[in-house]
PDB file of C-alpha atoms in Angstrom:
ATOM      1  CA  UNK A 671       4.345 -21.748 -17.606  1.00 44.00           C
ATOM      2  CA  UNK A 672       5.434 -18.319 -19.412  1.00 41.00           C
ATOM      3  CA  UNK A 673       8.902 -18.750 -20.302  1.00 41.00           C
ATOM      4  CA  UNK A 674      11.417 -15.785 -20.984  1.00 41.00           C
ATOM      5  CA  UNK A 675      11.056 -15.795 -24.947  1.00 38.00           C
ATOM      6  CA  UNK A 676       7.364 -15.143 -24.863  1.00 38.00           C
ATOM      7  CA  UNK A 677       7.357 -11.978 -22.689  1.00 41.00           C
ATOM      8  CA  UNK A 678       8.628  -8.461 -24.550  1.00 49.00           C
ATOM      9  CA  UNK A 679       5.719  -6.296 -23.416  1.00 86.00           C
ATOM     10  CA  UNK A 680       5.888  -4.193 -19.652  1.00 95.00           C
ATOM     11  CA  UNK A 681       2.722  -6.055 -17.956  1.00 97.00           C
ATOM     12  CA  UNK A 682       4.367  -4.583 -13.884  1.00 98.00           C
ATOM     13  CA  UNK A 683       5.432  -1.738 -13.209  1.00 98.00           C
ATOM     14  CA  UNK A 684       7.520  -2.007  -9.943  1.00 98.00           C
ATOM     15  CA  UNK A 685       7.071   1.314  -7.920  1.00 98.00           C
ATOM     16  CA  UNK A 686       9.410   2.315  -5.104  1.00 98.00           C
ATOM     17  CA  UNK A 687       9.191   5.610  -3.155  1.00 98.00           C
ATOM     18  CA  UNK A 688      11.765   6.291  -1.600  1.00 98.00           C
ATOM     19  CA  UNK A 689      12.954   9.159   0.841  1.00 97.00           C
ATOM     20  CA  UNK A 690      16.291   9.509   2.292  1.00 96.00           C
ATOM     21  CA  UNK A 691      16.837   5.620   1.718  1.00 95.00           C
ATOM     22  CA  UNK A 692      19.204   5.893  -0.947  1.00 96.00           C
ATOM     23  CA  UNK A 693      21.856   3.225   0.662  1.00 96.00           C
ATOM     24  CA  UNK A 694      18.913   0.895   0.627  1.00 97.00           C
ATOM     25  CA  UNK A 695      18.430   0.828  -3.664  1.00 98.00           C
ATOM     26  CA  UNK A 696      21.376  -1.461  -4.423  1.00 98.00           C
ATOM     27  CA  UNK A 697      19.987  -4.508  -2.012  1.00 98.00           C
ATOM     28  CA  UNK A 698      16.380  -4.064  -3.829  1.00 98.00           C
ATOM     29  CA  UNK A 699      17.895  -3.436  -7.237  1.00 98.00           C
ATOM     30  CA  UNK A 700      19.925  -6.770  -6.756  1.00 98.00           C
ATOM     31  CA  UNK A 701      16.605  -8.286  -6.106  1.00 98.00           C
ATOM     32  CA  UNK A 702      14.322  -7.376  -9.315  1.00 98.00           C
ATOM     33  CA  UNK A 703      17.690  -7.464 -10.928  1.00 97.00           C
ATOM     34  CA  UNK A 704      18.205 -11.608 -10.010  1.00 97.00           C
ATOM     35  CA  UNK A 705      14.549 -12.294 -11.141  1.00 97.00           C
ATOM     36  CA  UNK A 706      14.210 -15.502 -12.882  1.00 96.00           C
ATOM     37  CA  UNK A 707      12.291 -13.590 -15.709  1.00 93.00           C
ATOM     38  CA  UNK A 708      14.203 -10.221 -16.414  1.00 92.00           C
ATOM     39  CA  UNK A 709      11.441  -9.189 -18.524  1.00 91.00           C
ATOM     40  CA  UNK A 710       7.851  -7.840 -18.703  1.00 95.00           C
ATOM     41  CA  UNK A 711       8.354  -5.106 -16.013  1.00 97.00           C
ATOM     42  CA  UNK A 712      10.014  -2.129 -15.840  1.00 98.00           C
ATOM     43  CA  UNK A 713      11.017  -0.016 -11.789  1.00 98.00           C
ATOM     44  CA  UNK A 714      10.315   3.336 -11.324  1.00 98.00           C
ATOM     45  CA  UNK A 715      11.789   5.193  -8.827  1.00 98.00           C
ATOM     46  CA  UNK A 716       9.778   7.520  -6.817  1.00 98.00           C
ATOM     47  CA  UNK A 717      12.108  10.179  -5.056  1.00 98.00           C
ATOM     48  CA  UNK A 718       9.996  11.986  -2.379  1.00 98.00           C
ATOM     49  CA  UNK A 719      12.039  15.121  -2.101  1.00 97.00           C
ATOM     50  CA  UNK A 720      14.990  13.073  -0.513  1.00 97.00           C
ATOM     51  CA  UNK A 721      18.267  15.118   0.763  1.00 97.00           C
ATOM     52  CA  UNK A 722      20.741  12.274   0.561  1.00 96.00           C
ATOM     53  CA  UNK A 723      22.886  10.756  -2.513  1.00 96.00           C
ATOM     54  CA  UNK A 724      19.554   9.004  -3.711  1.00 97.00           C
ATOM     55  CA  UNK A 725      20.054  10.141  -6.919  1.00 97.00           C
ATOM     56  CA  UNK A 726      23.652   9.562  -7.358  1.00 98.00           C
ATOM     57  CA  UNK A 727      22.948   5.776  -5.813  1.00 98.00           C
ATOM     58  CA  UNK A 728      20.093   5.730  -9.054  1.00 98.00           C
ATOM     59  CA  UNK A 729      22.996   6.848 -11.360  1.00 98.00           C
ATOM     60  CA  UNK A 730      24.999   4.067 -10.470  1.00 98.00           C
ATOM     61  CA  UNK A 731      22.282   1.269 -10.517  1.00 98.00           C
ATOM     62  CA  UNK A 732      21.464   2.397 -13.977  1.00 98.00           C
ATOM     63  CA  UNK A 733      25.059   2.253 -14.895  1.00 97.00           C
ATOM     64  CA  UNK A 734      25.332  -1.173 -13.893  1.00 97.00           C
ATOM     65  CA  UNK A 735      21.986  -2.073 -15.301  1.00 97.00           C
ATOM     66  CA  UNK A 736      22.958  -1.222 -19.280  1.00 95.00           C
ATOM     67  CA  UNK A 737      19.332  -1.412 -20.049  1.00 94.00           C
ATOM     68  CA  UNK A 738      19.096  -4.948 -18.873  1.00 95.00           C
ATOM     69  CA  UNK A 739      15.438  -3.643 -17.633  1.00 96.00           C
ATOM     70  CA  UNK A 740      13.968   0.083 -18.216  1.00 97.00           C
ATOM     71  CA  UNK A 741      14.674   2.107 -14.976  1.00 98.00           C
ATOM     72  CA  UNK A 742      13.165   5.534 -14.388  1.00 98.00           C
ATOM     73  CA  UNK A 743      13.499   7.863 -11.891  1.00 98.00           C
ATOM     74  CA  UNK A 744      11.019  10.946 -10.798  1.00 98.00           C
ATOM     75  CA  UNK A 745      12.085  13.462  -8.155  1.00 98.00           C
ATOM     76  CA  UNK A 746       9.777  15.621  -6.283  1.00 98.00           C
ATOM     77  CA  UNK A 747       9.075  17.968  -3.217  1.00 97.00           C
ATOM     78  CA  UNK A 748       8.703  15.975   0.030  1.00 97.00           C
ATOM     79  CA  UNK A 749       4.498  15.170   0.668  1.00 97.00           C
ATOM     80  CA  UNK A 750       4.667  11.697   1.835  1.00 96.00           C
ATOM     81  CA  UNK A 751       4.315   8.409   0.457  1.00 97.00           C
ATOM     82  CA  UNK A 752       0.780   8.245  -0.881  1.00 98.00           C
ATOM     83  CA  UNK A 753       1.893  11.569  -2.974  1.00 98.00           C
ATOM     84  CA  UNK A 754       4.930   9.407  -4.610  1.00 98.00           C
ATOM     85  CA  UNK A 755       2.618   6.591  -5.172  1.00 98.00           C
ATOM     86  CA  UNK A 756       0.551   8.772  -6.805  1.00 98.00           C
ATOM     87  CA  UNK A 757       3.248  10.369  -9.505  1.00 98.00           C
ATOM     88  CA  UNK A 758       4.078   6.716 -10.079  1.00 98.00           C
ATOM     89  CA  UNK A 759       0.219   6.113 -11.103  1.00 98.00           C
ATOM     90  CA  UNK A 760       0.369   8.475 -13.995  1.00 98.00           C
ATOM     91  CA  UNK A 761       3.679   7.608 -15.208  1.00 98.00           C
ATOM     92  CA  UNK A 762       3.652   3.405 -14.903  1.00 98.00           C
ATOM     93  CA  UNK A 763       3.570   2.015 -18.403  1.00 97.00           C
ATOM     94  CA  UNK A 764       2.669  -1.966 -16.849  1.00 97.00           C
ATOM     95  CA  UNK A 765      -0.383  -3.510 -17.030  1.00 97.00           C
ATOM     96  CA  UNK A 766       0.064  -4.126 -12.794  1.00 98.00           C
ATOM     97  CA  UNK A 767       1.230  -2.025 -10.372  1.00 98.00           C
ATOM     98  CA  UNK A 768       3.301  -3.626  -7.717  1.00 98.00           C
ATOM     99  CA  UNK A 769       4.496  -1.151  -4.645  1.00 98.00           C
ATOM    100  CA  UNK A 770       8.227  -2.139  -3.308  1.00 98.00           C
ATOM    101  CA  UNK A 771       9.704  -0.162  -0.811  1.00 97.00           C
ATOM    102  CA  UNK A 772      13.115   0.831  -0.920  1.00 96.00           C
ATOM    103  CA  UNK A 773      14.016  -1.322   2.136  1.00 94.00           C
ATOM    104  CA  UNK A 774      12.583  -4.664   0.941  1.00 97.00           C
ATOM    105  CA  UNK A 775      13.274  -6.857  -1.546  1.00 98.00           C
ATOM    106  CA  UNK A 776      11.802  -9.427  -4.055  1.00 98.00           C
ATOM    107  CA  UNK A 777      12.268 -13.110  -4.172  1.00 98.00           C
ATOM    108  CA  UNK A 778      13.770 -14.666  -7.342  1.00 98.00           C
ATOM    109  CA  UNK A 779      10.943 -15.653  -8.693  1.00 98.00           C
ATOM    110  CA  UNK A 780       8.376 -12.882  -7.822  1.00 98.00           C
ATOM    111  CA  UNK A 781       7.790 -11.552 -11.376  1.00 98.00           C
ATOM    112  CA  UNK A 782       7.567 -14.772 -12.868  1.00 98.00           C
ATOM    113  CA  UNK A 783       4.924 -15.761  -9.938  1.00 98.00           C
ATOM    114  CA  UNK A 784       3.125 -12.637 -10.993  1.00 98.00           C
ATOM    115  CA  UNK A 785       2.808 -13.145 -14.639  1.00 98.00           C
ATOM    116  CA  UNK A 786       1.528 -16.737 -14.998  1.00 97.00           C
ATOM    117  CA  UNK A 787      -1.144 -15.979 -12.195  1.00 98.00           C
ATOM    118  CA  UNK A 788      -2.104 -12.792 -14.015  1.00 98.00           C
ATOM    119  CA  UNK A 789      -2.073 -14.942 -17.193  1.00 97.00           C
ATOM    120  CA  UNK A 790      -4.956 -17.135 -15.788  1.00 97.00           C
ATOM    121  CA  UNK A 791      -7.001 -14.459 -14.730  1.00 98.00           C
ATOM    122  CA  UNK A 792      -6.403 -11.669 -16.916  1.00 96.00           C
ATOM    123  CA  UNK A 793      -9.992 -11.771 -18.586  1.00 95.00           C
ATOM    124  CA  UNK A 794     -11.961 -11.739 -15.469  1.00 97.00           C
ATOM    125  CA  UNK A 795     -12.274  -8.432 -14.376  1.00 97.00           C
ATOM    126  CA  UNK A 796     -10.210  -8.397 -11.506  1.00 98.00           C
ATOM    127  CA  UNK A 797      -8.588  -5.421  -9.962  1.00 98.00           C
ATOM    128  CA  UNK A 798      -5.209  -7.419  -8.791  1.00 98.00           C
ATOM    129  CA  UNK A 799      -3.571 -10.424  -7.113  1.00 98.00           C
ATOM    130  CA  UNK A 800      -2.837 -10.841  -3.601  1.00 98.00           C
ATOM    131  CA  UNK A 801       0.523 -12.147  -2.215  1.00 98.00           C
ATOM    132  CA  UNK A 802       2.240 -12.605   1.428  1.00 98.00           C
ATOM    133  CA  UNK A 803       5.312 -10.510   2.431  1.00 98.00           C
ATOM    134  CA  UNK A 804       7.446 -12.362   4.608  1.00 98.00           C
ATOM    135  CA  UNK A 805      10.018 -11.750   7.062  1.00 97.00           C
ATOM    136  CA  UNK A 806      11.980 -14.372   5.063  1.00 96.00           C
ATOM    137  CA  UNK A 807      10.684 -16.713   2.364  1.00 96.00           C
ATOM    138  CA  UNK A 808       9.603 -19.517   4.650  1.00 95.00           C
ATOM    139  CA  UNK A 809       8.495 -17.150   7.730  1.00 97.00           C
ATOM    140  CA  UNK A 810       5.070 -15.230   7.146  1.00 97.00           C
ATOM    141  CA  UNK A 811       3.836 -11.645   8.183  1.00 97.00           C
ATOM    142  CA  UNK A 812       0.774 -12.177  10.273  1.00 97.00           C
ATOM    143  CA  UNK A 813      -1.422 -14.538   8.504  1.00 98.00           C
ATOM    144  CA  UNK A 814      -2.028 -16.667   5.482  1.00 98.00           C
ATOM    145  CA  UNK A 815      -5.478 -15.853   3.449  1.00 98.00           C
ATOM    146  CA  UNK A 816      -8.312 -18.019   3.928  1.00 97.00           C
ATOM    147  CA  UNK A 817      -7.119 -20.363   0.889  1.00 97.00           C
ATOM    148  CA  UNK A 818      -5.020 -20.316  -1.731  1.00 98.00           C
ATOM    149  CA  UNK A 819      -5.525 -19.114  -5.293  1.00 97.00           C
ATOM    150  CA  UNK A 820      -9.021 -18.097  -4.736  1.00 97.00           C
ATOM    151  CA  UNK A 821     -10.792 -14.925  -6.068  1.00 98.00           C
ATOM    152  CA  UNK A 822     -12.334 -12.773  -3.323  1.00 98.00           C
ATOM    153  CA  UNK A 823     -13.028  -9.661  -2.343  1.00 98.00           C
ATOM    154  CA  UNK A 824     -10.320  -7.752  -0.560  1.00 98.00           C
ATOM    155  CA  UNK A 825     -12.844  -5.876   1.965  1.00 98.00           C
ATOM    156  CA  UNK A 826     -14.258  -9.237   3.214  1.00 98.00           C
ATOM    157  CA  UNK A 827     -10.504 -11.144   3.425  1.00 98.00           C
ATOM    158  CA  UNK A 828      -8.653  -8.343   4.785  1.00 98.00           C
ATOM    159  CA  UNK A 829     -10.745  -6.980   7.346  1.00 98.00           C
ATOM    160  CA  UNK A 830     -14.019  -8.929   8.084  1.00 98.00           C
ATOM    161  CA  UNK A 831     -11.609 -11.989   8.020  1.00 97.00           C
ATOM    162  CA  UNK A 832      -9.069 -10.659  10.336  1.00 96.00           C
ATOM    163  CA  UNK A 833      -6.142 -11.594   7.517  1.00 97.00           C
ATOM    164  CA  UNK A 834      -3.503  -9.725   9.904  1.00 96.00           C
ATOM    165  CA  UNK A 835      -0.002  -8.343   8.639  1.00 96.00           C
ATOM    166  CA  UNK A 836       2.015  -6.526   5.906  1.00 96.00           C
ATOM    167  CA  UNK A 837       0.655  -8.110   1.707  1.00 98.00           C
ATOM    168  CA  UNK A 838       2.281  -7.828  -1.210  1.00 98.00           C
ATOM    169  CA  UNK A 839      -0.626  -6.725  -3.192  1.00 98.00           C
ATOM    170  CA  UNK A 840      -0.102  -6.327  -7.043  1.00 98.00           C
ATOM    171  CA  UNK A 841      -3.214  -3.730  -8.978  1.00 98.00           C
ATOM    172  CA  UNK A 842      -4.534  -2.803 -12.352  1.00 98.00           C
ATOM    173  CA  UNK A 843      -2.915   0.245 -12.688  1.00 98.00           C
ATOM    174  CA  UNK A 844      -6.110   1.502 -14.705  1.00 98.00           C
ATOM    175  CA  UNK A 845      -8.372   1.004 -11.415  1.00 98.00           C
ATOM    176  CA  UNK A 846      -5.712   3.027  -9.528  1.00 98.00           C
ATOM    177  CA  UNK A 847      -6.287   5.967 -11.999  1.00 98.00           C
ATOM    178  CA  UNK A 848      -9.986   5.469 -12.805  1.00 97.00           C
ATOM    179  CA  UNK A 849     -10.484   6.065  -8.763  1.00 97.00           C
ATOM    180  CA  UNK A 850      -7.799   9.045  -8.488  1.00 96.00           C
ATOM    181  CA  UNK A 851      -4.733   7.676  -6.624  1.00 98.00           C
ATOM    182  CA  UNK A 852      -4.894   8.767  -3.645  1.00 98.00           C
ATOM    183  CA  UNK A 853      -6.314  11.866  -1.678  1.00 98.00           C
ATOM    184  CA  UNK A 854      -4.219  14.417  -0.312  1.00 98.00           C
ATOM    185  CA  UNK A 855      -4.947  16.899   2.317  1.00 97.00           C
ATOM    186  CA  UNK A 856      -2.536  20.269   2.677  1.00 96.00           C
ATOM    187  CA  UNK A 857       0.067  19.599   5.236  1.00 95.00           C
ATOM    188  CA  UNK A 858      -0.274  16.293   5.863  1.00 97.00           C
ATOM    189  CA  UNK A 859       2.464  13.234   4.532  1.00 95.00           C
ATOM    190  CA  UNK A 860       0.608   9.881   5.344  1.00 96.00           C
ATOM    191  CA  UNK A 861      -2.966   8.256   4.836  1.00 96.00           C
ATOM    192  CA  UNK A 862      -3.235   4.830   5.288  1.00 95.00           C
ATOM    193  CA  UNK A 863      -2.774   3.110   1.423  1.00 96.00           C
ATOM    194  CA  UNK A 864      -6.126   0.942   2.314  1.00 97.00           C
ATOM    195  CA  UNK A 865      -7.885   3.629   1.072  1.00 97.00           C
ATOM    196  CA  UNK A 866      -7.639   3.647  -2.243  1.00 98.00           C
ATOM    197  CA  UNK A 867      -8.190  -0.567  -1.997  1.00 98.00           C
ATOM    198  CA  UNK A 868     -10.796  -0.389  -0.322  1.00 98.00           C
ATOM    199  CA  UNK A 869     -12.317   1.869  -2.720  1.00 97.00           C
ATOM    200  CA  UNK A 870     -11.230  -0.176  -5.728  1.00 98.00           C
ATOM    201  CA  UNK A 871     -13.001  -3.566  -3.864  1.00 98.00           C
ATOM    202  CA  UNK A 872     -16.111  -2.425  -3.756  1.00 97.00           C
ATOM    203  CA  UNK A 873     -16.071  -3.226  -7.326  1.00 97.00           C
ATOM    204  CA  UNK A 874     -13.721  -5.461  -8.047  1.00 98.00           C
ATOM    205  CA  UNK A 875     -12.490  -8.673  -6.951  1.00 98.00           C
ATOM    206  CA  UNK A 876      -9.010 -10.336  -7.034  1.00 98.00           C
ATOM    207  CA  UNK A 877      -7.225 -13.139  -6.713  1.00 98.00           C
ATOM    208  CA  UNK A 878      -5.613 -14.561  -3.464  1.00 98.00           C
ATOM    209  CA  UNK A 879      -2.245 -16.473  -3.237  1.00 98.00           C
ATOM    210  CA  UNK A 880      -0.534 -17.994  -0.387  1.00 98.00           C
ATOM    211  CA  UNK A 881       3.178 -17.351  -1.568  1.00 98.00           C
ATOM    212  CA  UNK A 882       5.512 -15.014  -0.407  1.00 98.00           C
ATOM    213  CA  UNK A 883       6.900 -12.721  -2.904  1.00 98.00           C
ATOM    214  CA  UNK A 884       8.255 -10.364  -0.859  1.00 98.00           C
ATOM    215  CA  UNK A 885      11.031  -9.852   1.622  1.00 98.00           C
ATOM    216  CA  UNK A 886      10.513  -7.268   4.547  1.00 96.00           C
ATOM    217  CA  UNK A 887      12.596  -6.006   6.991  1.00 84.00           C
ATOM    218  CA  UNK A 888      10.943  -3.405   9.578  1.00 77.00           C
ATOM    219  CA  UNK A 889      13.618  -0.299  10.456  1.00 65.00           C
ATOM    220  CA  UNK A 890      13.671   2.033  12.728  1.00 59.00           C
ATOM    221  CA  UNK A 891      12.098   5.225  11.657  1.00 54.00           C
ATOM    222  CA  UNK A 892      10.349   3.448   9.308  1.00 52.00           C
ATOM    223  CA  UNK A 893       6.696   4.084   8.539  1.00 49.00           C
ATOM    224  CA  UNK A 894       5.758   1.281  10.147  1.00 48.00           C
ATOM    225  CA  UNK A 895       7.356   2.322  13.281  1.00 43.00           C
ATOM    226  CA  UNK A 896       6.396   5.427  13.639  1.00 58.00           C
ATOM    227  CA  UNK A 897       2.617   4.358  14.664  1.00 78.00           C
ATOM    228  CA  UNK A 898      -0.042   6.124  15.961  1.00 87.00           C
ATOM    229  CA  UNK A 899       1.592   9.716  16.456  1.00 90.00           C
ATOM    230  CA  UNK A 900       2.103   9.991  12.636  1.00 92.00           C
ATOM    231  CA  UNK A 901      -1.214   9.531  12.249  1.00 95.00           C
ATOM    232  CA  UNK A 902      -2.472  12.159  14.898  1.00 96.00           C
ATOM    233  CA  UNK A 903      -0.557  14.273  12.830  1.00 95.00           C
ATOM    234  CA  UNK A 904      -2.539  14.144   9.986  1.00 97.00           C
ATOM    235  CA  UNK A 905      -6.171  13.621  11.204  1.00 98.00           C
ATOM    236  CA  UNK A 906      -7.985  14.955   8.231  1.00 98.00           C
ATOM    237  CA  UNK A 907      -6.763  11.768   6.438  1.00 98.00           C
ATOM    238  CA  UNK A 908      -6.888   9.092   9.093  1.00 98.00           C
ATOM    239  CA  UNK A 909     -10.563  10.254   9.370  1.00 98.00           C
ATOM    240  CA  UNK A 910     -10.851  10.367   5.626  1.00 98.00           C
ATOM    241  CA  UNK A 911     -10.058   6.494   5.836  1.00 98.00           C
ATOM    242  CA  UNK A 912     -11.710   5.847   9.148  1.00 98.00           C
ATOM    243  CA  UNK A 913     -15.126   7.074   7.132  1.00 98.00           C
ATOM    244  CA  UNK A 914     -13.910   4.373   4.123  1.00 97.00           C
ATOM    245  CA  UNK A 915     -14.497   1.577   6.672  1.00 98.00           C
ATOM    246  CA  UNK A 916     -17.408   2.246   8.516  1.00 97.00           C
ATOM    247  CA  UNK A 917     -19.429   1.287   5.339  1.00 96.00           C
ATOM    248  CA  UNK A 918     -21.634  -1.434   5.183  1.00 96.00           C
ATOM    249  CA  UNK A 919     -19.315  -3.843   3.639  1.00 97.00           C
ATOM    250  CA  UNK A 920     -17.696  -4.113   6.716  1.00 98.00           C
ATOM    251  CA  UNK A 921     -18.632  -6.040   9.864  1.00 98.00           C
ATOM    252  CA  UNK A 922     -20.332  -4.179  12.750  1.00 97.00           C
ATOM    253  CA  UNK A 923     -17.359  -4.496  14.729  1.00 97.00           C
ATOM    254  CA  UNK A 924     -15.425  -2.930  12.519  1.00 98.00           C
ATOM    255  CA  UNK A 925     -17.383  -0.297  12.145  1.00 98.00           C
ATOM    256  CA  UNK A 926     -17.878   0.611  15.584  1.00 98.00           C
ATOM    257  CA  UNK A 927     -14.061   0.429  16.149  1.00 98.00           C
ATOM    258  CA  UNK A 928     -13.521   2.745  13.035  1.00 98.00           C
ATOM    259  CA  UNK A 929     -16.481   5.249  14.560  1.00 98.00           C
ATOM    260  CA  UNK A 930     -14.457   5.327  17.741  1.00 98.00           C
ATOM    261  CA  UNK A 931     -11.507   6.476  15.464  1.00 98.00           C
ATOM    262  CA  UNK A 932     -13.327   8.807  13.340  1.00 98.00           C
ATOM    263  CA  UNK A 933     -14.273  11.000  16.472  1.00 98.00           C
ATOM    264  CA  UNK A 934     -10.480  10.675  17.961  1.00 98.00           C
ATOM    265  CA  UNK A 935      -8.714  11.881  14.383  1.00 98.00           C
ATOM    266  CA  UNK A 936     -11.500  14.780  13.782  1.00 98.00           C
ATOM    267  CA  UNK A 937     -11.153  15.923  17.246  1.00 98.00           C
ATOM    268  CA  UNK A 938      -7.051  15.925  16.852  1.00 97.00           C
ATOM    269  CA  UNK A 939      -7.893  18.401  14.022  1.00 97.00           C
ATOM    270  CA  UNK A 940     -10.329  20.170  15.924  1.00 97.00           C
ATOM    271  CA  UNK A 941     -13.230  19.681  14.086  1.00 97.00           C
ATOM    272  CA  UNK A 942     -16.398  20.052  16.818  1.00 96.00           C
ATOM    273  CA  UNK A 943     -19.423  17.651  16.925  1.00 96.00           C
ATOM    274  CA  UNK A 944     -21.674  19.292  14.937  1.00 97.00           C
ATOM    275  CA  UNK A 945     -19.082  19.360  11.829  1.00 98.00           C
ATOM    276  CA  UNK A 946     -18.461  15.180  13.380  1.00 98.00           C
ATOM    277  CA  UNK A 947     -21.703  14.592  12.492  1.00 97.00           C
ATOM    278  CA  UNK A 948     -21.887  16.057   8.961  1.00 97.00           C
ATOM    279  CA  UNK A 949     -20.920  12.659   7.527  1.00 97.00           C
ATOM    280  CA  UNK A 950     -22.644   9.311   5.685  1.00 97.00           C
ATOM    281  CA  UNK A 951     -23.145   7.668   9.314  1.00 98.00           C
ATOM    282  CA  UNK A 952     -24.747  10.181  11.863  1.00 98.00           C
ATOM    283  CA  UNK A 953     -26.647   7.573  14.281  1.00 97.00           C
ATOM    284  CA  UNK A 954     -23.575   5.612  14.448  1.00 98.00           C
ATOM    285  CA  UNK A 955     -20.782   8.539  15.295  1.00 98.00           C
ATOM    286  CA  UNK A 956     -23.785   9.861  18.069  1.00 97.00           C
ATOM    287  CA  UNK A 957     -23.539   6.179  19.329  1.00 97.00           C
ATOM    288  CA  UNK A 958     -20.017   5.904  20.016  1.00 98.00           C
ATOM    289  CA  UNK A 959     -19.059   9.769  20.833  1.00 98.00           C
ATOM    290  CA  UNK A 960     -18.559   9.886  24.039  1.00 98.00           C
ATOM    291  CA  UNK A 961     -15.998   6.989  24.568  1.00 98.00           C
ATOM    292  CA  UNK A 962     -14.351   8.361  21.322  1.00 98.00           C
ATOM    293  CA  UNK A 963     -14.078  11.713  22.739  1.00 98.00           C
ATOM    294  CA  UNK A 964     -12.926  10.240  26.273  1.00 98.00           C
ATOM    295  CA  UNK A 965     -10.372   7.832  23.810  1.00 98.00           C
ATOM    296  CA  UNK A 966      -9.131  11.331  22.108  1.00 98.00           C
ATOM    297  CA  UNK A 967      -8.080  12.508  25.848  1.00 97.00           C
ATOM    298  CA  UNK A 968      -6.503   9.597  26.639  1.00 97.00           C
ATOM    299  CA  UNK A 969      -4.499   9.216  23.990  1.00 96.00           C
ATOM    300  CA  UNK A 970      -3.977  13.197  23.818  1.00 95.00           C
ATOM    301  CA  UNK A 971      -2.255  12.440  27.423  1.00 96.00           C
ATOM    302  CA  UNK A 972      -0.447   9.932  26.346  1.00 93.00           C
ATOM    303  CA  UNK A 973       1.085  10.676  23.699  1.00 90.00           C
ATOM    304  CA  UNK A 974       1.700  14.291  24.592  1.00 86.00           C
ATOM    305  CA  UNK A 975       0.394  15.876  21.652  1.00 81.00           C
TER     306      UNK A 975
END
């Protein structure tokens, strides 16, 4: 077990963006601050271009802090989350990077869970550690992995295994900047945050762990409440990800269901069939088109867009 006395260095960095959430920091910052080890990790503070008293609420948490842990905090022009996540990718100093949101919060003994799992598997190559979120620290989002402290591949756990629900997923931060962070597309403020893992698993393993780390509480207006017409909205990167998981590493279901998608997000941004069909999977797209198109309508209907 690592105890306090043995860890000086940052090994996670603890990244929050945050946007308009500002009344939400002191609950979170109670959380890393009650951590059984109040070492090894440092939070940065991601501010997505917020118009509330986010930064005063940051002046006062570091106020009350007095260095007990290093706090930083970044502003920048609203782009969405991805783009925050992003800043906080060049500028982590840990080892790991663990994404909180501003609206969650840690168990006690989170950090502590992280370091003597990352301690065991530092050397093998592994591009992070799994964990489950939890609506509290007994009840489980969705569903438990396959087993318990097993190394996998995230691709084949995730998805081909149906492993439903919100993670707590910790990475190397030097995967997350050896693959770019994630892509951003003019005018749009989401794409889903698989792709960049997916990317990173075709690669790399990690290491699976049936504990709950992480506290989450869904609000309204949240991102994940606000579904399916966010992502309509920006349809050059839900098709950007859509593409990510129609490899081959995924199961054929999946791949026709992320085909299907593919068609309905590039038609929502108007691209036309040929330009549909200028992609890695052709045959597959031409296979599925016209019950993606007729899905596009329907949901174009529905949703009023």
């Amino acid at each position: 077990m690592i105890k306090k006395k043995e860890r000086h260095m940052i090994t996670v960095s603890i990244v929050t963006a945050t946007y308009n959430r500002g009344h939400f920091l002191p609950l979170l910052y109670d959380s890393i601050r009650n951590q059984d080890i109040i070492t090894a990790f440092e939070w940065l503070i991601i501010d997505d271009g917020s118009t509330d008293d986010t930064l005063s609420v940051v002046e006062k948490i570091k106020k009350q802090n007095n260095g007990l842990f290093p706090i930083r905090y970044y502003h920048k022009s609203n782009g969405g989350k991805h783009t925050a996540i992003n800043l906080g990718i060049k500028e982590a100093l840990g080892e790991l990077f663990f994404i909180v949101d501003s609206d969650d919060i840690l168990t006690a003994n989170a950090i502590e869970t992280i370091l003597n799992d990352w301690e065991r598997v530092r050397n093998k190559g592994l591009c992070g550690i799994g964990y489950l979120r939890g609506y509290s620290e007994e009840d489980i989002i969705g569903a438990s992995y396959s087993k318990d402290g097993f190394i996998g591949n995230f691709i084949d756990e995730r998805f081909n295994k149906d492993i439903s629900g919100d993670k707590a997923e910790v990475w190397v931060t030097q995967y997350l900047r050896e693959y770019g962070g994630f892509p951003v597309f003019d005018g749009e403020r989401f794409i889903s945050e698989s792709v960049l893992w997916i990317k990173i698993s075709r690669s790399h393993d990690m290491l699976f762990r049936n504990k709950i780390i992480y506290i989450t509480e869904y609000l309204e207006g949240g991102l994940s409440q606000v579904g399916r017409t966010l992502r309509f909205k920006c349809p050059q990167g839900m098709a950007y990800g859509s593409l990510e998981t129609m490899s081959k590493e995924f199961s054929l279901k999946i791949r026709i269901k992320e085909a299907l998608l593919y068609i309905v997000y590039s038609k929502f941004g108007g691209i036309g069939l040929k330009n549909i069909l200028k992609c890695p999977y052709p045959l597959l797209v031409l296979f599925v088109y016209l019950p993606g198109l007729l899905l596009f309508h329907y949901w174009k209907r529905k949703y009023k867009m």
